[in-house]
Amino acid sequence: MTAQNINNVIKIAPSIAAGRLLHLGDEIKRLEEAGVDAIHFDVMDGHFVPLLTIGVPFLEQVREATNLHLDVHIMVTNPDDVVDDYLKAGADTLSFHIEAARHAHRLCTRIKQAGRRAGIALNPATHWQNIEFLLPELDQVTIMTVNPGYSRQQHLTSMHPKIREFANFCRAQNYAIDICVDGGVNLGNAGTLAQLGATILVAGGAVFNGGSTVDAVQALRLAAATPPA
Ligand code: DX5
Ligand code: ZN
């Protein structure tokens, strides 16, 4: 995964938790066929967000099954306690929520020392300025465009100014940080998000829509490369 969206080449990271979990191996094969840039792996703990999804044992098995980049997003109340487990299980990028971290800087250092990419996720209510001091340590910032917790929610367009402003700030300061947009990404907003400065689009419902995964990824890529009218 490279940084900043200079060439307007956007990376697509389908959220595997929105796929058919009883057919995880098949879903991964389809994502490989589709040539996705990463698998987005959503971890929910039933506390930071209401539901439970997949965790460390699943991640270990996904790691065994694929060489695709694993972009792990932990929506948990205790990232300080579990970051090492997810690194050990094979996360390539590990993003935790700033709202939940006790010692965010230390966590970033731990992720970087393990040779992985460090990311922070921001809830809709959290300003990017809250993590300005951490930007030199970060490879990725995930801007949530839904309140985390469920797939297939309505995309919050009210987050668009935040994406644009953060992208402009990174550009001005020469920070090579991937800007990942997560929540309600679809064919109708992918082009706008790319234009705002997103470099990675997470997609759950838009990719796992009951049809062909390969076609859905291709359509999303095309939509992201097409500037809005
Ligand atoms: C939100 C998760 C997401 C989300 C993506 O709680 O972090 O990654 O499930 O799914 P869609 O694209 O359907 O919003
Ligand atoms: Zn996510």
mmCIF file of C-alpha atoms and ligand atoms in Angstrom:
data_model
loop_
_atom_site.group_PDB
_atom_site.id
_atom_site.type_symbol
_atom_site.label_atom_id
_atom_site.label_comp_id
_atom_site.label_asym_id
_atom_site.label_seq_id
_atom_site.Cartn_x
_atom_site.Cartn_y
_atom_site.Cartn_z
ATOM 1 C CA MET A 1 0.000 0.000 0.000
ATOM 2 C CA THR A 2 1.433 3.335 -0.941
ATOM 3 C CA ALA A 3 0.631 6.751 0.292
ATOM 4 C CA GLN A 4 -1.186 9.890 -0.843
ATOM 5 C CA ASN A 5 -3.491 9.786 -3.788
ATOM 6 C CA ILE A 6 -1.357 11.703 -6.286
ATOM 7 C CA ASN A 7 -2.307 9.573 -9.293
ATOM 8 C CA ASN A 8 -5.902 9.250 -8.310
ATOM 9 C CA VAL A 9 -5.331 5.495 -7.991
ATOM 10 C CA ILE A 10 -7.555 4.385 -5.222
ATOM 11 C CA LYS A 11 -7.202 1.184 -3.272
ATOM 12 C CA ILE A 12 -10.176 -1.058 -2.613
ATOM 13 C CA ALA A 13 -10.376 -2.959 0.688
ATOM 14 C CA PRO A 14 -13.502 -5.125 1.033
ATOM 15 C CA SER A 15 -14.655 -5.780 4.589
ATOM 16 C CA ILE A 16 -14.614 -9.565 4.925
ATOM 17 C CA ALA A 17 -16.947 -9.506 7.953
ATOM 18 C CA ALA A 18 -19.719 -8.422 5.566
ATOM 19 C CA GLY A 19 -19.163 -11.570 3.497
ATOM 20 C CA ARG A 20 -20.497 -15.073 4.066
ATOM 21 C CA LEU A 21 -18.577 -16.127 7.148
ATOM 22 C CA LEU A 22 -19.400 -19.804 6.683
ATOM 23 C CA HIS A 23 -17.683 -19.561 3.297
ATOM 24 C CA LEU A 24 -14.723 -17.466 4.320
ATOM 25 C CA GLY A 25 -12.246 -19.441 2.192
ATOM 26 C CA ASP A 26 -14.361 -18.936 -0.933
ATOM 27 C CA GLU A 27 -14.836 -15.262 -0.199
ATOM 28 C CA ILE A 28 -11.061 -14.826 0.105
ATOM 29 C CA LYS A 29 -10.489 -16.638 -3.212
ATOM 30 C CA ARG A 30 -13.020 -14.349 -4.930
ATOM 31 C CA LEU A 31 -11.272 -11.291 -3.469
ATOM 32 C CA GLU A 32 -7.943 -12.562 -4.799
ATOM 33 C CA GLU A 33 -9.517 -13.083 -8.232
ATOM 34 C CA ALA A 34 -10.949 -9.581 -8.072
ATOM 35 C CA GLY A 35 -7.458 -8.189 -7.435
ATOM 36 C CA VAL A 36 -8.374 -6.215 -4.337
ATOM 37 C CA ASP A 37 -5.642 -4.185 -2.691
ATOM 38 C CA ALA A 38 -6.364 -5.418 0.811
ATOM 39 C CA ILE A 39 -8.810 -7.335 2.929
ATOM 40 C CA HIS A 40 -10.347 -5.106 5.566
ATOM 41 C CA PHE A 41 -10.809 -7.181 8.718
ATOM 42 C CA ASP A 42 -13.343 -5.665 11.131
ATOM 43 C CA VAL A 43 -13.019 -6.715 14.749
ATOM 44 C CA MET A 44 -15.944 -5.810 17.027
ATOM 45 C CA ASP A 45 -15.907 -6.614 20.720
ATOM 46 C CA GLY A 46 -19.525 -6.142 21.820
ATOM 47 C CA HIS A 47 -18.477 -3.194 24.022
ATOM 48 C CA PHE A 48 -16.906 -0.450 21.925
ATOM 49 C CA VAL A 49 -19.606 -1.329 19.385
ATOM 50 C CA PRO A 50 -22.692 -3.462 20.038
ATOM 51 C CA LEU A 51 -21.949 -6.534 17.938
ATOM 52 C CA LEU A 52 -19.289 -9.206 17.986
ATOM 53 C CA THR A 53 -17.515 -10.196 14.809
ATOM 54 C CA ILE A 54 -14.327 -12.049 14.085
ATOM 55 C CA GLY A 55 -11.129 -11.930 16.109
ATOM 56 C CA VAL A 56 -7.661 -13.369 16.541
ATOM 57 C CA PRO A 57 -8.328 -17.052 15.674
ATOM 58 C CA PHE A 58 -10.099 -16.025 12.474
ATOM 59 C CA LEU A 59 -7.311 -13.632 11.569
ATOM 60 C CA GLU A 60 -4.725 -16.398 11.980
ATOM 61 C CA GLN A 61 -6.665 -18.551 9.539
ATOM 62 C CA VAL A 62 -7.144 -15.746 7.042
ATOM 63 C CA ARG A 63 -3.400 -15.086 7.272
ATOM 64 C CA GLU A 64 -2.721 -18.716 6.415
ATOM 65 C CA ALA A 65 -5.133 -18.593 3.502
ATOM 66 C CA THR A 66 -3.879 -15.521 1.646
ATOM 67 C CA ASN A 67 -0.981 -13.225 0.901
ATOM 68 C CA LEU A 68 -3.305 -10.279 0.412
ATOM 69 C CA HIS A 69 -2.596 -7.259 2.578
ATOM 70 C CA LEU A 70 -4.608 -7.567 5.814
ATOM 71 C CA ASP A 71 -5.940 -4.228 6.971
ATOM 72 C CA VAL A 72 -7.168 -4.911 10.492
ATOM 73 C CA HIS A 73 -9.574 -2.438 12.130
ATOM 74 C CA ILE A 74 -10.079 -3.140 15.815
ATOM 75 C CA MET A 75 -13.250 -1.610 17.245
ATOM 76 C CA VAL A 76 -12.499 -2.601 20.830
ATOM 77 C CA THR A 77 -12.427 -0.811 24.179
ATOM 78 C CA ASN A 78 -8.971 -2.147 25.098
ATOM 79 C CA PRO A 79 -6.614 -1.782 22.126
ATOM 80 C CA ASP A 80 -3.642 -1.441 24.525
ATOM 81 C CA ASP A 81 -4.269 -4.987 25.739
ATOM 82 C CA VAL A 82 -4.813 -6.719 22.391
ATOM 83 C CA VAL A 83 -2.616 -4.993 19.814
ATOM 84 C CA ASP A 84 0.177 -7.545 20.254
ATOM 85 C CA ASP A 85 -2.227 -10.444 19.617
ATOM 86 C CA TYR A 86 -3.346 -8.962 16.306
ATOM 87 C CA LEU A 87 0.234 -8.273 15.267
ATOM 88 C CA LYS A 88 1.143 -11.857 16.085
ATOM 89 C CA ALA A 89 -1.870 -13.138 14.141
ATOM 90 C CA GLY A 90 -0.590 -11.409 10.992
ATOM 91 C CA ALA A 91 -2.097 -7.929 10.614
ATOM 92 C CA ASP A 92 -0.221 -5.914 7.967
ATOM 93 C CA THR A 93 -1.929 -2.661 8.875
ATOM 94 C CA LEU A 94 -3.360 -2.367 12.361
ATOM 95 C CA SER A 95 -5.790 0.469 13.117
ATOM 96 C CA PHE A 96 -7.214 1.140 16.550
ATOM 97 C CA HIS A 97 -9.706 3.772 17.663
ATOM 98 C CA ILE A 98 -8.218 6.871 19.240
ATOM 99 C CA GLU A 99 -11.348 7.118 21.408
ATOM 100 C CA ALA A 100 -10.429 3.832 23.101
ATOM 101 C CA ALA A 101 -6.648 4.001 23.429
ATOM 102 C CA ARG A 102 -4.995 4.699 26.778
ATOM 103 C CA HIS A 103 -1.524 5.321 25.309
ATOM 104 C CA ALA A 104 -1.961 5.896 21.607
ATOM 105 C CA HIS A 105 1.622 6.927 20.923
ATOM 106 C CA ARG A 106 2.975 3.823 22.627
ATOM 107 C CA LEU A 107 0.610 1.645 20.596
ATOM 108 C CA CYS A 108 1.791 3.204 17.344
ATOM 109 C CA THR A 109 5.388 2.575 18.359
ATOM 110 C CA ARG A 110 4.605 -1.067 19.125
ATOM 111 C CA ILE A 111 2.974 -1.551 15.743
ATOM 112 C CA LYS A 112 5.865 0.113 13.915
ATOM 113 C CA GLN A 113 8.465 -1.832 15.881
ATOM 114 C CA ALA A 114 6.778 -5.027 14.691
ATOM 115 C CA GLY A 115 7.396 -3.814 11.135
ATOM 116 C CA ARG A 116 3.693 -3.253 10.402
ATOM 117 C CA ARG A 117 1.726 -0.214 9.312
ATOM 118 C CA ALA A 118 0.162 1.832 12.100
ATOM 119 C CA GLY A 119 -3.312 3.264 11.707
ATOM 120 C CA ILE A 120 -5.810 5.209 13.744
ATOM 121 C CA ALA A 121 -9.559 5.232 13.193
ATOM 122 C CA LEU A 122 -11.724 8.248 13.984
ATOM 123 C CA ASN A 123 -15.375 8.025 14.930
ATOM 124 C CA PRO A 124 -17.593 10.580 13.187
ATOM 125 C CA ALA A 125 -17.597 12.753 16.338
ATOM 126 C CA THR A 126 -13.791 12.857 16.608
ATOM 127 C CA HIS A 127 -11.866 15.695 14.960
ATOM 128 C CA TRP A 128 -8.727 14.803 13.035
ATOM 129 C CA GLN A 129 -6.932 17.594 14.926
ATOM 130 C CA ASN A 130 -7.063 15.327 18.021
ATOM 131 C CA ILE A 131 -4.413 13.103 16.440
ATOM 132 C CA GLU A 132 -2.266 15.819 14.847
ATOM 133 C CA PHE A 133 0.613 15.041 17.219
ATOM 134 C CA LEU A 134 0.552 11.391 16.124
ATOM 135 C CA LEU A 135 0.656 11.975 12.392
ATOM 136 C CA PRO A 136 4.453 11.520 12.072
ATOM 137 C CA GLU A 137 3.999 7.970 13.439
ATOM 138 C CA LEU A 138 1.085 6.973 11.219
ATOM 139 C CA ASP A 139 0.792 5.164 7.904
ATOM 140 C CA GLN A 140 -2.981 5.356 7.715
ATOM 141 C CA VAL A 141 -5.920 7.268 9.148
ATOM 142 C CA THR A 142 -9.382 5.750 8.833
ATOM 143 C CA ILE A 143 -12.160 8.298 8.731
ATOM 144 C CA MET A 144 -15.410 6.600 9.705
ATOM 145 C CA THR A 145 -18.349 7.684 7.583
ATOM 146 C CA VAL A 146 -20.804 5.713 9.709
ATOM 147 C CA ASN A 147 -20.959 5.230 13.456
ATOM 148 C CA PRO A 148 -18.993 1.989 13.664
ATOM 149 C CA GLY A 149 -20.746 -1.239 14.535
ATOM 150 C CA TYR A 150 -22.697 -2.461 11.533
ATOM 151 C CA SER A 151 -22.261 -3.004 7.836
ATOM 152 C CA ARG A 152 -24.730 -1.582 5.315
ATOM 153 C CA GLN A 153 -25.461 1.661 7.135
ATOM 154 C CA GLN A 154 -26.124 4.994 5.490
ATOM 155 C CA HIS A 155 -22.967 6.874 4.466
ATOM 156 C CA LEU A 156 -22.591 10.173 6.347
ATOM 157 C CA THR A 157 -21.905 12.852 3.748
ATOM 158 C CA SER A 158 -21.455 15.258 6.681
ATOM 159 C CA MET A 159 -17.963 13.701 7.011
ATOM 160 C CA HIS A 160 -16.886 14.910 3.569
ATOM 161 C CA PRO A 161 -15.473 18.266 4.724
ATOM 162 C CA LYS A 162 -13.393 16.369 7.318
ATOM 163 C CA ILE A 163 -11.922 14.125 4.605
ATOM 164 C CA ARG A 164 -11.101 17.069 2.360
ATOM 165 C CA GLU A 165 -9.608 19.149 5.151
ATOM 166 C CA PHE A 166 -7.483 16.270 6.457
ATOM 167 C CA ALA A 167 -6.269 15.365 2.959
ATOM 168 C CA ASN A 168 -5.295 18.981 2.315
ATOM 169 C CA PHE A 169 -3.487 19.179 5.635
ATOM 170 C CA CYS A 170 -1.488 16.001 4.899
ATOM 171 C CA ARG A 171 -0.592 17.283 1.454
ATOM 172 C CA ALA A 172 0.544 20.655 2.836
ATOM 173 C CA GLN A 173 2.644 19.008 5.559
ATOM 174 C CA ASN A 174 4.015 16.303 3.261
ATOM 175 C CA TYR A 175 2.653 13.484 5.347
ATOM 176 C CA ALA A 176 2.525 10.275 3.309
ATOM 177 C CA ILE A 177 -0.523 8.923 5.086
ATOM 178 C CA ASP A 178 -3.172 6.758 3.486
ATOM 179 C CA ILE A 179 -6.628 8.187 4.032
ATOM 180 C CA CYS A 180 -9.034 5.314 4.398
ATOM 181 C CA VAL A 181 -12.781 5.943 4.260
ATOM 182 C CA ASP A 182 -14.925 3.339 6.000
ATOM 183 C CA GLY A 183 -18.710 3.185 6.048
ATOM 184 C CA GLY A 184 -21.424 3.128 3.425
ATOM 185 C CA VAL A 185 -19.034 3.422 0.482
ATOM 186 C CA ASN A 186 -20.862 2.631 -2.756
ATOM 187 C CA LEU A 187 -20.886 3.214 -6.499
ATOM 188 C CA GLY A 188 -22.642 6.533 -5.996
ATOM 189 C CA ASN A 189 -20.070 8.115 -3.677
ATOM 190 C CA ALA A 190 -16.745 6.433 -4.564
ATOM 191 C CA GLY A 191 -15.807 9.065 -7.159
ATOM 192 C CA THR A 192 -16.555 11.898 -4.747
ATOM 193 C CA LEU A 193 -14.516 10.247 -1.986
ATOM 194 C CA ALA A 194 -11.523 9.829 -4.301
ATOM 195 C CA GLN A 195 -11.792 13.448 -5.298
ATOM 196 C CA LEU A 196 -11.952 14.552 -1.666
ATOM 197 C CA GLY A 197 -8.611 12.822 -1.070
ATOM 198 C CA ALA A 198 -9.429 9.288 0.079
ATOM 199 C CA THR A 199 -6.756 6.788 -0.951
ATOM 200 C CA ILE A 200 -8.386 3.599 0.365
ATOM 201 C CA LEU A 201 -12.078 2.745 0.201
ATOM 202 C CA VAL A 202 -13.435 0.072 2.527
ATOM 203 C CA ALA A 203 -16.542 -1.620 1.211
ATOM 204 C CA GLY A 204 -18.772 -4.168 2.887
ATOM 205 C CA GLY A 205 -22.290 -4.120 1.453
ATOM 206 C CA ALA A 206 -21.150 -2.698 -1.891
ATOM 207 C CA VAL A 207 -18.899 -5.718 -2.553
ATOM 208 C CA PHE A 208 -20.813 -8.505 -0.806
ATOM 209 C CA ASN A 209 -24.138 -7.741 -2.448
ATOM 210 C CA GLY A 210 -25.288 -11.214 -3.408
ATOM 211 C CA GLY A 211 -23.838 -10.915 -6.914
ATOM 212 C CA SER A 212 -20.375 -11.464 -8.360
ATOM 213 C CA THR A 213 -17.593 -10.183 -6.098
ATOM 214 C CA VAL A 214 -15.289 -9.707 -9.068
ATOM 215 C CA ASP A 215 -17.856 -7.526 -10.875
ATOM 216 C CA ALA A 216 -18.636 -5.533 -7.725
ATOM 217 C CA VAL A 217 -14.954 -4.727 -7.113
ATOM 218 C CA GLN A 218 -14.433 -3.787 -10.741
ATOM 219 C CA ALA A 219 -17.479 -1.499 -10.687
ATOM 220 C CA LEU A 220 -16.275 0.171 -7.502
ATOM 221 C CA ARG A 221 -12.815 0.730 -8.961
ATOM 222 C CA LEU A 222 -14.339 2.297 -12.038
ATOM 223 C CA ALA A 223 -16.647 4.483 -9.944
ATOM 224 C CA ALA A 224 -13.710 5.641 -7.830
ATOM 225 C CA ALA A 225 -11.748 6.581 -10.943
ATOM 226 C CA THR A 226 -14.659 8.546 -12.382
ATOM 227 C CA PRO A 227 -14.831 12.121 -11.105
ATOM 228 C CA PRO A 228 -18.339 13.125 -10.024
ATOM 229 C CA ALA A 229 -20.335 15.178 -12.560
HETATM 230 C C1 DX5 B 1 -18.234 -0.287 10.347
HETATM 231 C C2 DX5 B 1 -17.088 -1.188 9.892
HETATM 232 C C3 DX5 B 1 -17.025 -1.248 8.411
HETATM 233 C C4 DX5 B 1 -18.265 -1.563 7.706
HETATM 234 C C5 DX5 B 1 -18.174 -1.592 6.214
HETATM 235 O O1 DX5 B 1 -18.635 -0.616 11.589
HETATM 236 O O2 DX5 B 1 -15.884 -0.693 10.369
HETATM 237 O O3 DX5 B 1 -15.813 -1.607 7.863
HETATM 238 O O4 DX5 B 1 -18.875 -2.695 8.218
HETATM 239 O O5 DX5 B 1 -19.389 -2.000 5.681
HETATM 240 P P1 DX5 B 1 -20.249 -1.079 4.718
HETATM 241 O O6 DX5 B 1 -19.371 -0.729 3.536
HETATM 242 O O7 DX5 B 1 -21.408 -1.944 4.338
HETATM 243 O O8 DX5 B 1 -20.649 0.155 5.473
HETATM 244 ZN ZN ZN B 2 -13.869 -1.143 9.321
#
